[in-house]
C-alpha cells in the first residue's frame, strides 16, 4: 500500500495535474510508520522520489516542478522530523538502515531465485512458488496499455526494492 500511495503522491496517475496534498500527507504518514520498523524503506522512498523528479524534468513535465519538489520534501522530511533524534543516528551510521524490528532469524542469505520470487523466508513460511503468481501478474500488467505510467512506476518500485533486498541480503531477512 505504501507504493500505491507513492504513485498517488507523485502524480503519476494524472501526469498533467498536481498531486493532492492529502495523498502526500497520507504517504508521508505511511512512510513514517513503516520506516519506524523497517528503516530501509526511507532510502527506497528517497531514491524513487528523486527518480520521479528526474523523469519529470527529462520528459518535459517540469511546468509544476516546484510543487512536486515541495511535495517530495514533505514526504522525505516527515519521517526524519517525526522520528528524530533516532533518525539522525541512522544518518550518521548508514549500516543501521539494514536493521529491522522483530525477531532475529539468524544469519544467512537468500538465493537469487528466492529474492526474485518474493519468498519471505523464515520459519513456517510457504515457498516462493505461491508468491511467484504475484510476479507473473505484474508481468502481465505490462500488457495493459491504459495504465502504463502507473505500471511502469510500480515496476520501478519493485526493481528498487529488489536492489535494496540484495543489499540487505546478509541479515537473514531480505527487507520489505
XYZ file of C-alpha atoms in Angstrom:
176
model
C 0.000 0.000 0.000
C 2.962 2.309 0.561
C 3.957 2.097 -3.096
C 0.376 2.783 -4.213
C 0.419 5.914 -2.068
C 3.735 6.913 -3.618
C 2.162 6.692 -7.078
C -0.700 8.917 -5.920
C 1.628 11.370 -4.157
C 3.944 11.707 -7.163
C 1.119 12.453 -9.599
C 1.844 9.558 -11.948
C -1.863 8.753 -12.292
C -2.666 12.146 -13.783
C 0.572 13.476 -15.273
C -0.701 16.975 -16.063
C -2.277 17.548 -12.658
C -0.551 18.239 -9.399
C -0.881 15.504 -6.796
C -3.086 16.407 -3.883
C -1.612 17.356 -0.547
C -3.898 14.785 1.025
C -2.154 11.993 -0.900
C 1.233 13.458 0.033
C 0.470 13.540 3.764
C -1.078 10.064 3.666
C 2.049 8.742 2.010
C 4.282 10.628 4.471
C 2.385 9.141 7.413
C 2.606 5.606 5.991
C 6.286 6.088 5.212
C 6.967 7.342 8.746
C 5.159 4.399 10.315
C 6.892 1.880 8.054
C 10.330 3.465 8.498
C 9.957 3.233 12.287
C 10.012 -0.563 11.996
C 11.929 -1.039 8.731
C 14.371 1.860 8.230
C 15.449 0.721 4.755
C 12.101 1.978 3.432
C 13.192 5.600 3.805
C 16.184 5.355 1.403
C 13.961 3.448 -1.031
C 11.444 6.305 -0.952
C 14.266 8.807 -1.359
C 15.671 7.030 -4.423
C 12.241 6.615 -6.022
C 11.282 10.218 -5.305
C 14.467 11.594 -6.849
C 13.949 9.320 -9.860
C 10.397 10.625 -10.260
C 11.610 14.213 -10.142
C 14.313 13.452 -12.718
C 11.787 11.805 -15.018
C 9.569 14.879 -14.738
C 12.483 17.111 -15.748
C 13.680 14.875 -18.616
C 10.246 14.148 -20.073
C 9.416 17.832 -20.002
C 6.697 17.854 -17.383
C 8.595 20.400 -15.346
C 5.865 23.029 -15.562
C 4.914 22.426 -11.922
C 8.327 21.265 -10.767
C 8.385 23.495 -7.682
C 5.096 21.990 -6.485
C 6.490 18.483 -6.940
C 9.745 19.358 -5.160
C 7.804 20.755 -2.186
C 5.703 17.598 -2.013
C 8.828 15.437 -2.263
C 10.467 17.346 0.583
C 7.328 16.918 2.702
C 7.353 13.165 2.067
C 11.032 12.527 2.822
C 11.275 15.128 5.580
C 8.336 13.944 7.665
C 9.959 10.661 8.794
C 13.183 12.477 9.661
C 11.371 15.024 11.801
C 8.820 12.696 13.369
C 11.382 10.033 14.256
C 14.131 12.408 15.396
C 16.591 12.007 17.169
C 16.573 8.309 16.239
C 16.540 9.122 12.517
C 19.605 11.323 12.908
C 21.556 8.369 14.298
C 20.614 6.463 11.150
C 22.087 9.217 9.015
C 25.362 9.120 10.951
C 25.523 5.292 10.872
C 24.092 4.166 7.497
C 24.565 0.470 8.313
C 21.673 0.781 10.784
C 19.280 1.198 7.842
C 19.575 -2.552 7.322
C 18.265 -3.422 10.798
C 14.606 -4.172 11.399
C 12.294 -4.620 14.338
C 11.294 -8.161 15.239
C 12.868 -11.498 15.887
C 16.340 -12.314 14.730
C 16.069 -15.192 12.269
C 19.775 -15.818 12.291
C 22.279 -15.031 9.637
C 22.072 -16.362 6.157
C 21.496 -15.294 2.625
C 18.661 -15.892 0.242
C 19.289 -17.239 -3.218
C 18.617 -15.105 -6.259
C 15.521 -17.196 -7.043
C 14.118 -16.570 -3.568
C 14.630 -12.832 -3.927
C 13.024 -12.783 -7.389
C 10.053 -14.900 -6.297
C 9.442 -12.709 -3.224
C 9.977 -15.684 -0.918
C 9.859 -14.192 2.590
C 11.949 -16.920 4.189
C 11.922 -17.558 7.882
C 10.231 -20.255 9.909
C 6.817 -21.623 8.860
C 6.535 -19.679 5.621
C 5.389 -21.125 2.356
C 7.720 -21.410 -0.585
C 8.165 -18.836 -3.257
C 6.092 -20.782 -5.766
C 2.932 -19.397 -4.176
C 4.182 -15.841 -4.416
C 5.525 -16.302 -7.938
C 1.974 -15.614 -9.126
C 2.379 -12.004 -7.996
C 5.441 -11.645 -10.202
C 3.584 -13.202 -13.157
C 0.624 -10.874 -12.613
C 2.999 -7.909 -12.558
C 4.499 -9.066 -15.851
C 1.006 -9.393 -17.323
C 0.208 -5.843 -16.186
C 2.810 -4.582 -18.647
C 0.428 -5.623 -21.435
C -2.252 -3.145 -20.325
C -1.942 -0.022 -22.401
C -4.327 2.178 -20.448
C -2.300 2.162 -17.206
C 1.265 2.216 -18.495
C 2.589 5.114 -16.342
C 1.335 3.553 -13.107
C 2.553 0.083 -14.106
C 5.992 1.411 -15.003
C 6.152 3.275 -11.705
C 5.218 0.081 -9.860
C 7.915 -1.829 -11.736
C 10.480 0.839 -10.851
C 9.454 0.496 -7.195
C 9.681 -3.300 -7.397
C 13.123 -3.253 -9.004
C 14.352 -0.717 -6.457
C 13.002 -2.951 -3.700
C 14.834 -5.897 -5.269
C 18.061 -3.876 -5.334
C 17.743 -2.961 -1.657
C 16.768 -6.558 -0.807
C 20.002 -7.692 -2.424
C 21.904 -5.124 -0.330
C 20.261 -6.317 2.898
C 20.554 -9.994 1.986
C 23.164 -10.914 4.571
C 20.947 -10.084 7.561
C 18.741 -13.182 7.317
C 15.692 -11.252 6.077
C 15.675 -9.533 2.706
C 13.799 -6.439 3.811
C 10.395 -5.158 2.802
